N, C-alpha and C. Protein backbone atom coordinates (compact mmCIF):
# COMPACT_ATOMS: atom_id res chain seq x y z
N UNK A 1 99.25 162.69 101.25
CA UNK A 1 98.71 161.71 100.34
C UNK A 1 99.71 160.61 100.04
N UNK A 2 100.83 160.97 99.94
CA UNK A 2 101.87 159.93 99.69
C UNK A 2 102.21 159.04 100.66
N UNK A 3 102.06 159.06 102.19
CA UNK A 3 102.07 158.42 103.09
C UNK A 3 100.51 157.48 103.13
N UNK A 4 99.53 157.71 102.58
CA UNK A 4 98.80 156.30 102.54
C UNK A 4 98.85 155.91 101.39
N UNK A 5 99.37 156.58 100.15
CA UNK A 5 99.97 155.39 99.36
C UNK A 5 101.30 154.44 99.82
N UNK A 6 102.13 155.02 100.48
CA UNK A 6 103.27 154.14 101.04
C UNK A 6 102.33 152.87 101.85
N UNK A 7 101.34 153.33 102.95
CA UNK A 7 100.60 152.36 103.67
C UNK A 7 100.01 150.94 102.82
N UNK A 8 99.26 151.31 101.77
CA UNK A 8 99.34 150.70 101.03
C UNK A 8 99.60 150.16 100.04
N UNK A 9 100.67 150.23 100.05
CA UNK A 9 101.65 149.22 99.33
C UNK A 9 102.83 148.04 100.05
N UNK A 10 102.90 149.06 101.32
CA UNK A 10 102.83 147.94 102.64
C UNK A 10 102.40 146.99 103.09
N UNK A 11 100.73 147.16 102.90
CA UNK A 11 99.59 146.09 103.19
C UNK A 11 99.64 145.67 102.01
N UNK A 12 99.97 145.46 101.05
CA UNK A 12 99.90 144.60 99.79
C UNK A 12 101.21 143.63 99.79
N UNK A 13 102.32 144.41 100.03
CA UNK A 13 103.48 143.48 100.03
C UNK A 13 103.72 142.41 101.51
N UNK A 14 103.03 142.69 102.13
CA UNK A 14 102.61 141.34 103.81
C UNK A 14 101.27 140.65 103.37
N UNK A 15 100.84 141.31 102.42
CA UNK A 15 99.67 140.33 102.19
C UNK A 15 100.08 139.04 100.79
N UNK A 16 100.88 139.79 100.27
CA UNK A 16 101.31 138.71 98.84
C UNK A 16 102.22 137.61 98.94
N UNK A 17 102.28 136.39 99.29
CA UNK A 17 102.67 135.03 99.60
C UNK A 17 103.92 135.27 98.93
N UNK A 18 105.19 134.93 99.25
CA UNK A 18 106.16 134.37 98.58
C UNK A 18 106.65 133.08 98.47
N UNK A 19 107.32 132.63 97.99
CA UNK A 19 107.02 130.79 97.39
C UNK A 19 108.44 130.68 97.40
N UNK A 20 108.28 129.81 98.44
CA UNK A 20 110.04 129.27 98.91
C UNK A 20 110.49 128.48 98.06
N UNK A 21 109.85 127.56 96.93
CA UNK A 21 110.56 127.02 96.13
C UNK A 21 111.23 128.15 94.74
N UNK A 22 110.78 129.21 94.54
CA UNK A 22 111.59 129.73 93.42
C UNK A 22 111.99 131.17 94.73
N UNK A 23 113.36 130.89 94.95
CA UNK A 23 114.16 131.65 95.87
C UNK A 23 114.47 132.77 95.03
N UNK A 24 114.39 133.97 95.37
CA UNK A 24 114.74 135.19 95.06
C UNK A 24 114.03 135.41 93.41
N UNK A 25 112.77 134.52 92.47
CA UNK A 25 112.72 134.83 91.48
C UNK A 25 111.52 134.99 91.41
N UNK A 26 110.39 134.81 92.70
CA UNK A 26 109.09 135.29 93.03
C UNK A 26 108.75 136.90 92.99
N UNK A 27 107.07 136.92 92.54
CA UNK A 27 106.75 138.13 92.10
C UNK A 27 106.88 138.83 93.60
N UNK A 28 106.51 138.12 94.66
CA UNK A 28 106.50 139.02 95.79
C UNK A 28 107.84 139.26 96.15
N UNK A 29 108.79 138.77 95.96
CA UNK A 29 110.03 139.23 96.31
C UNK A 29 110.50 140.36 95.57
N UNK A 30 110.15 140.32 94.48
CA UNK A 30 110.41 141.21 93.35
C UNK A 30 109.84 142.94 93.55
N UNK A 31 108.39 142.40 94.02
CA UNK A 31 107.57 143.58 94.62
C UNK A 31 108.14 144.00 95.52
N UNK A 32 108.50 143.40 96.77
CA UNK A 32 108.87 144.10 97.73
C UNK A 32 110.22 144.83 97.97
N UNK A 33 110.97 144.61 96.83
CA UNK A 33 112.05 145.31 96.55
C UNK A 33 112.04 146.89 95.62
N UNK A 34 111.12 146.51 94.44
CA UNK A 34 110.52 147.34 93.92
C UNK A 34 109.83 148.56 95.22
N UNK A 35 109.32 148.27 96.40
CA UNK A 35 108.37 149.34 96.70
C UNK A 35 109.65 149.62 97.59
N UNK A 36 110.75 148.87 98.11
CA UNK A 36 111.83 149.42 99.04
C UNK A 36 112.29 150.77 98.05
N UNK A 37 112.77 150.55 96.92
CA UNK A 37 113.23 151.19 96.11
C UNK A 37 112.37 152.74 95.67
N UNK A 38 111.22 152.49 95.67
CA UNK A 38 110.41 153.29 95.29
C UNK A 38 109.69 154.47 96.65
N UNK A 39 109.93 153.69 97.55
CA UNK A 39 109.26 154.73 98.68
C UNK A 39 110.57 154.70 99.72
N UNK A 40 111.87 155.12 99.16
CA UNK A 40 113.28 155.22 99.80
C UNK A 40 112.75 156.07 101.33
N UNK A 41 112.20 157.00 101.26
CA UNK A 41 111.98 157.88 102.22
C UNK A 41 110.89 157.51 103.22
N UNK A 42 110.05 156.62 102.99
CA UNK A 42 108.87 156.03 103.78
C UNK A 42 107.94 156.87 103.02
N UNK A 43 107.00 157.08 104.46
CA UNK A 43 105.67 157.94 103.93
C UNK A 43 106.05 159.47 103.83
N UNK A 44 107.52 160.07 103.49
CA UNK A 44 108.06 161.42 102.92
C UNK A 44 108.27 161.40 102.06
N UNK A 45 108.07 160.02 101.14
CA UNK A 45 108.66 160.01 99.88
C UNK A 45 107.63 161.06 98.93
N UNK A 46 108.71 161.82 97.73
CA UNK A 46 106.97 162.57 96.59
C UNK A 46 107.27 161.45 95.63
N UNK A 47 105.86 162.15 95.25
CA UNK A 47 105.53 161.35 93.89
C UNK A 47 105.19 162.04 93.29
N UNK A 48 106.11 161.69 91.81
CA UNK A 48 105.79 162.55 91.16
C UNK A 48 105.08 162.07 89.78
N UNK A 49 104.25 161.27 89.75
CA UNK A 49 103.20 160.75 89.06
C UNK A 49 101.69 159.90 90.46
N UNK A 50 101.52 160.82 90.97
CA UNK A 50 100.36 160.08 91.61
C UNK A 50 99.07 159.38 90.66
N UNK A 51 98.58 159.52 89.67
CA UNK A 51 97.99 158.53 88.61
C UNK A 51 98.44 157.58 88.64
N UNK A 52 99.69 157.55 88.22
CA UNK A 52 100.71 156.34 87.86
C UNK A 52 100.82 155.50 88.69
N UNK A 53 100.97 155.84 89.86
CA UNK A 53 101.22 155.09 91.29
C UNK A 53 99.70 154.96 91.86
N UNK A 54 98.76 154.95 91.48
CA UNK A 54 97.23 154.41 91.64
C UNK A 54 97.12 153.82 90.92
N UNK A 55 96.98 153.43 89.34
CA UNK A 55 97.01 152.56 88.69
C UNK A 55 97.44 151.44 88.98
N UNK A 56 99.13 151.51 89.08
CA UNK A 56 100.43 150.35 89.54
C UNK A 56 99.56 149.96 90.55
N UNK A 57 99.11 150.13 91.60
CA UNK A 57 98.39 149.71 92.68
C UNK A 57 97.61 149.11 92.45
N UNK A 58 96.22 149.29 91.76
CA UNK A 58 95.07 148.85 91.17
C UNK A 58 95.29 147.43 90.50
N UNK A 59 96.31 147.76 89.79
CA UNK A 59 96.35 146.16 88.99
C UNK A 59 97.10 145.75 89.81
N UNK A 60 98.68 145.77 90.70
CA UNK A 60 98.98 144.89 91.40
C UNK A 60 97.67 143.92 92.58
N UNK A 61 96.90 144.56 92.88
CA UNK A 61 95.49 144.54 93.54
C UNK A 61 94.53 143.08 92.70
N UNK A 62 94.21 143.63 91.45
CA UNK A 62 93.68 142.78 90.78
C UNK A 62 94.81 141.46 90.58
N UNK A 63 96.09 141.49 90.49
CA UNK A 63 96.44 140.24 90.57
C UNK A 63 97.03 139.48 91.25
N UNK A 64 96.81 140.31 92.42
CA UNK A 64 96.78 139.45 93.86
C UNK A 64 95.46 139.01 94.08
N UNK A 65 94.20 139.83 93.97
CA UNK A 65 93.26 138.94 94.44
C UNK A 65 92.45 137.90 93.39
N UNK A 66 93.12 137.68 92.14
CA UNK A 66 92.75 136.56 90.90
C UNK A 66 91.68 137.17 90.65
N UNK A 67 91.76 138.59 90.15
CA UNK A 67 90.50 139.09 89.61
C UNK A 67 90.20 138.54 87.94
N UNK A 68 91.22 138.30 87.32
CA UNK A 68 91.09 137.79 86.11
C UNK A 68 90.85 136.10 85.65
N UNK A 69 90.99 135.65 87.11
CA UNK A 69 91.06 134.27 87.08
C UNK A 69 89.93 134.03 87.59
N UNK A 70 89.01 134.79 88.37
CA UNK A 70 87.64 134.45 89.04
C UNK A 70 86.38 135.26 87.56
N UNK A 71 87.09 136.17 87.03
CA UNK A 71 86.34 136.72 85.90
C UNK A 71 86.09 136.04 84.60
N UNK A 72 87.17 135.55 84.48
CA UNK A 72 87.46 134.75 83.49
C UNK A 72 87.53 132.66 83.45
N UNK A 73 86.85 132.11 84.12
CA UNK A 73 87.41 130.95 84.99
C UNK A 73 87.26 129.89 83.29
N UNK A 74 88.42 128.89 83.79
CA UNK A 74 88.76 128.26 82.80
C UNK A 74 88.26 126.69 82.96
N UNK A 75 87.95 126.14 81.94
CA UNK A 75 86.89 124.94 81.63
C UNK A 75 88.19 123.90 82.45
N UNK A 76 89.36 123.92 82.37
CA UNK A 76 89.97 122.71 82.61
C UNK A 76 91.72 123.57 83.72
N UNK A 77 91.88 122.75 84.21
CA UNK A 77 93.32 123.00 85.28
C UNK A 77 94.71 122.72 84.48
N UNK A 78 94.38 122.71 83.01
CA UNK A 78 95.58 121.51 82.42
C UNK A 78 95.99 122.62 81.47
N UNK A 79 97.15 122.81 80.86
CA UNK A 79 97.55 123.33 79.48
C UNK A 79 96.89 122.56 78.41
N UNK A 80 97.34 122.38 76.90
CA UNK A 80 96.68 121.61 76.01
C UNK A 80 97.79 120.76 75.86
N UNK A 81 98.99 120.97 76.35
CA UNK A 81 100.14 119.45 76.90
C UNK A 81 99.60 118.38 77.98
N UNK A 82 98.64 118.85 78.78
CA UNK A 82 98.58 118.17 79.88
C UNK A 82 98.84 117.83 81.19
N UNK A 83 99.67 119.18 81.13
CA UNK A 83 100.53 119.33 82.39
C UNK A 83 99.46 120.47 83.47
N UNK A 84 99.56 120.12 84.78
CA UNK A 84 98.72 120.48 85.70
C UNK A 84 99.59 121.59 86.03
N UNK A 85 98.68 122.54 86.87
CA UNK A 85 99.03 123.72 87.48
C UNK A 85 100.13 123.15 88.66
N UNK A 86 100.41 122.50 89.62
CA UNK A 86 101.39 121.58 90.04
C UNK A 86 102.93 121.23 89.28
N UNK A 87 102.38 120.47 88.71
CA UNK A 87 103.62 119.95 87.65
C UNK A 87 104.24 121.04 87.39
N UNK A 88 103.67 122.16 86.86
CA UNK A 88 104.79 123.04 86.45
C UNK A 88 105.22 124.44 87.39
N UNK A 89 104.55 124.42 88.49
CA UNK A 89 105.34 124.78 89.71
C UNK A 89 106.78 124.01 90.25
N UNK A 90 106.17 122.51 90.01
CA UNK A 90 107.21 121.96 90.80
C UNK A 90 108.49 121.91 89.05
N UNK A 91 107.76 122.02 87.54
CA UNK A 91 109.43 122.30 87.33
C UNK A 91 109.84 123.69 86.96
N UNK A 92 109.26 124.56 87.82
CA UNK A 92 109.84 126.11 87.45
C UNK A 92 110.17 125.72 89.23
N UNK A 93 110.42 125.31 90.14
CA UNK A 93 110.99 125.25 91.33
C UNK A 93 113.22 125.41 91.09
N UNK A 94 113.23 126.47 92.21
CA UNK A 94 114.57 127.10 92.05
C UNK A 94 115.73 125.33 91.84
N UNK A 95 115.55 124.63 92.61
CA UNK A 95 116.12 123.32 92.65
C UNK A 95 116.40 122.75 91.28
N UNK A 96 114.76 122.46 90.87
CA UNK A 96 114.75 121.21 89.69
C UNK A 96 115.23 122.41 88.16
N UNK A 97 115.27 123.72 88.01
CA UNK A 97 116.44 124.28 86.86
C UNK A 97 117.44 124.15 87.75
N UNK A 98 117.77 124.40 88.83
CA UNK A 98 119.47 124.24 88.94
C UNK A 98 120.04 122.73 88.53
N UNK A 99 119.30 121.65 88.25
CA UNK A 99 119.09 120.17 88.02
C UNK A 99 119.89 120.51 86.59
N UNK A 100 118.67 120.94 85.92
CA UNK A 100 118.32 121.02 84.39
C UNK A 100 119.36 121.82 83.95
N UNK A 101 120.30 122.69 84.53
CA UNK A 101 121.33 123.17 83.96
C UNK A 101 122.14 122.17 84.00
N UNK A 102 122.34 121.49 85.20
CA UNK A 102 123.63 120.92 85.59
C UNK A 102 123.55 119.09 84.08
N UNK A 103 122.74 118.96 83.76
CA UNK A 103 122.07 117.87 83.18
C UNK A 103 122.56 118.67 81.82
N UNK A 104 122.12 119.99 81.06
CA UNK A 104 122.85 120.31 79.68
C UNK A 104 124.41 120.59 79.77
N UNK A 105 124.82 119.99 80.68
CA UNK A 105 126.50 120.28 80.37
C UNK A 105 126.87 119.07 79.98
N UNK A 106 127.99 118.95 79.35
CA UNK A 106 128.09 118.05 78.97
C UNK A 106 129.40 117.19 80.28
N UNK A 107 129.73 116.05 79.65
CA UNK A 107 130.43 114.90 80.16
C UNK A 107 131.53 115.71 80.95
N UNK A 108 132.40 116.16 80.12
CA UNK A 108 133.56 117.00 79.76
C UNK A 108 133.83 117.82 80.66
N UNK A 109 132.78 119.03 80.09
CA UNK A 109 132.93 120.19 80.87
C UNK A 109 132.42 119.47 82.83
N UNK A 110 131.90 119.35 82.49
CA UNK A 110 130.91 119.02 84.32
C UNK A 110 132.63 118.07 85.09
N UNK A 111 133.46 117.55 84.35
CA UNK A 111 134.83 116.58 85.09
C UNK A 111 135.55 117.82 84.96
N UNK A 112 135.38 118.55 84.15
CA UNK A 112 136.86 119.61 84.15
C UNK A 112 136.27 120.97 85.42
N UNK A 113 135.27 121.34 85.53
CA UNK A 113 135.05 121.82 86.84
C UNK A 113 134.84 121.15 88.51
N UNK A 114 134.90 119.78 87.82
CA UNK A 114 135.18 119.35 89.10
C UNK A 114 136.10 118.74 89.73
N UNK A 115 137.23 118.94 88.68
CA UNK A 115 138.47 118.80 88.96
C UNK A 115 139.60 120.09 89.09
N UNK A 116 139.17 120.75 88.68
CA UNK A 116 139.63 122.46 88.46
C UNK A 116 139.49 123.04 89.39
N UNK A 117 138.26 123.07 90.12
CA UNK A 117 137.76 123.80 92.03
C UNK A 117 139.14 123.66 92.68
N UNK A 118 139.62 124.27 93.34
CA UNK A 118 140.45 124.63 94.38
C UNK A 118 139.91 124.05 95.56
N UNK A 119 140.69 123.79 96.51
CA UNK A 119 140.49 122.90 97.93
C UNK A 119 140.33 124.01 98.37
N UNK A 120 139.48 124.39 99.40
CA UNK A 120 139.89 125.34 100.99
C UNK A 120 141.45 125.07 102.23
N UNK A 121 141.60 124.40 101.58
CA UNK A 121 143.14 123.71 102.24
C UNK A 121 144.44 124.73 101.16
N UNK A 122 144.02 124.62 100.28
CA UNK A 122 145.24 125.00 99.27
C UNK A 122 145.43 126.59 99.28
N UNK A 123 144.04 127.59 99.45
CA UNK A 123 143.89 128.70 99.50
C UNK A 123 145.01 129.01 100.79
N UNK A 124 144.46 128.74 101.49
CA UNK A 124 144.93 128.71 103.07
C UNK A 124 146.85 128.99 102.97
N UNK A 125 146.79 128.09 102.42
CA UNK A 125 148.63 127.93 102.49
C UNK A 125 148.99 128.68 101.58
């Protein structure tokens, strides 16, 4: 029994898109580490909550296939800010916070680390 739960959770983690703009902080990346971790042994792994691990399945299931978003469908694409489903992909994108950090430092600090870095020349010698 535990080997077609391993199967599928296999076919769920090749089926769930990962999104190259948020590098290493996507749910499918997350998942697929989670089930490395969890089925160490392959399809020998036990389980020792099989409920538990049908459930976890079930809803990962439902929110891969937008069961709550096709059940529930919403009058408008916008928050009540105005910001589109877009817009705030592109500013939760891994890039534009590495931006937004580099932007709350101040004057100061941002010249004193970039004067402080060590050359690859200097290590060397």
């Amino acid at each position: 029994m535990a080997a077609s739960r391993y199967r599928r959770f296999l076919r769920l983690c090749e089926e769930w898109p990962s999104e190259d703009s948020k590098r290493q902080r996507d749910l499918g990346s997350f998942l697929r580490q989670r089930v490395a971790q969890a089925f160490r042994e392959g399809e020998n792994t036990p389980i020792s909550d099989p409920e538990a691990c049908d459930q976890m399945y079930e809803s990962l299931v439902r929110i891969h296939t937008n069961f709550y978003k096709n059940k529930y469908p919403r009058l408008k694409d916008t928050t009540f800010t105005g910001v589109t489903v877009e817009d705030c992909r592109t500013i939760l994108a891994t890039d534009i916070l590495k931006q937004m950090e580099d932007m709350k430092k101040g004057t100061w600090k941002r010249l004193r680390e970039k004067f402080s870095a060590k050359k690859p020349e200097e290590d060397s010698k």
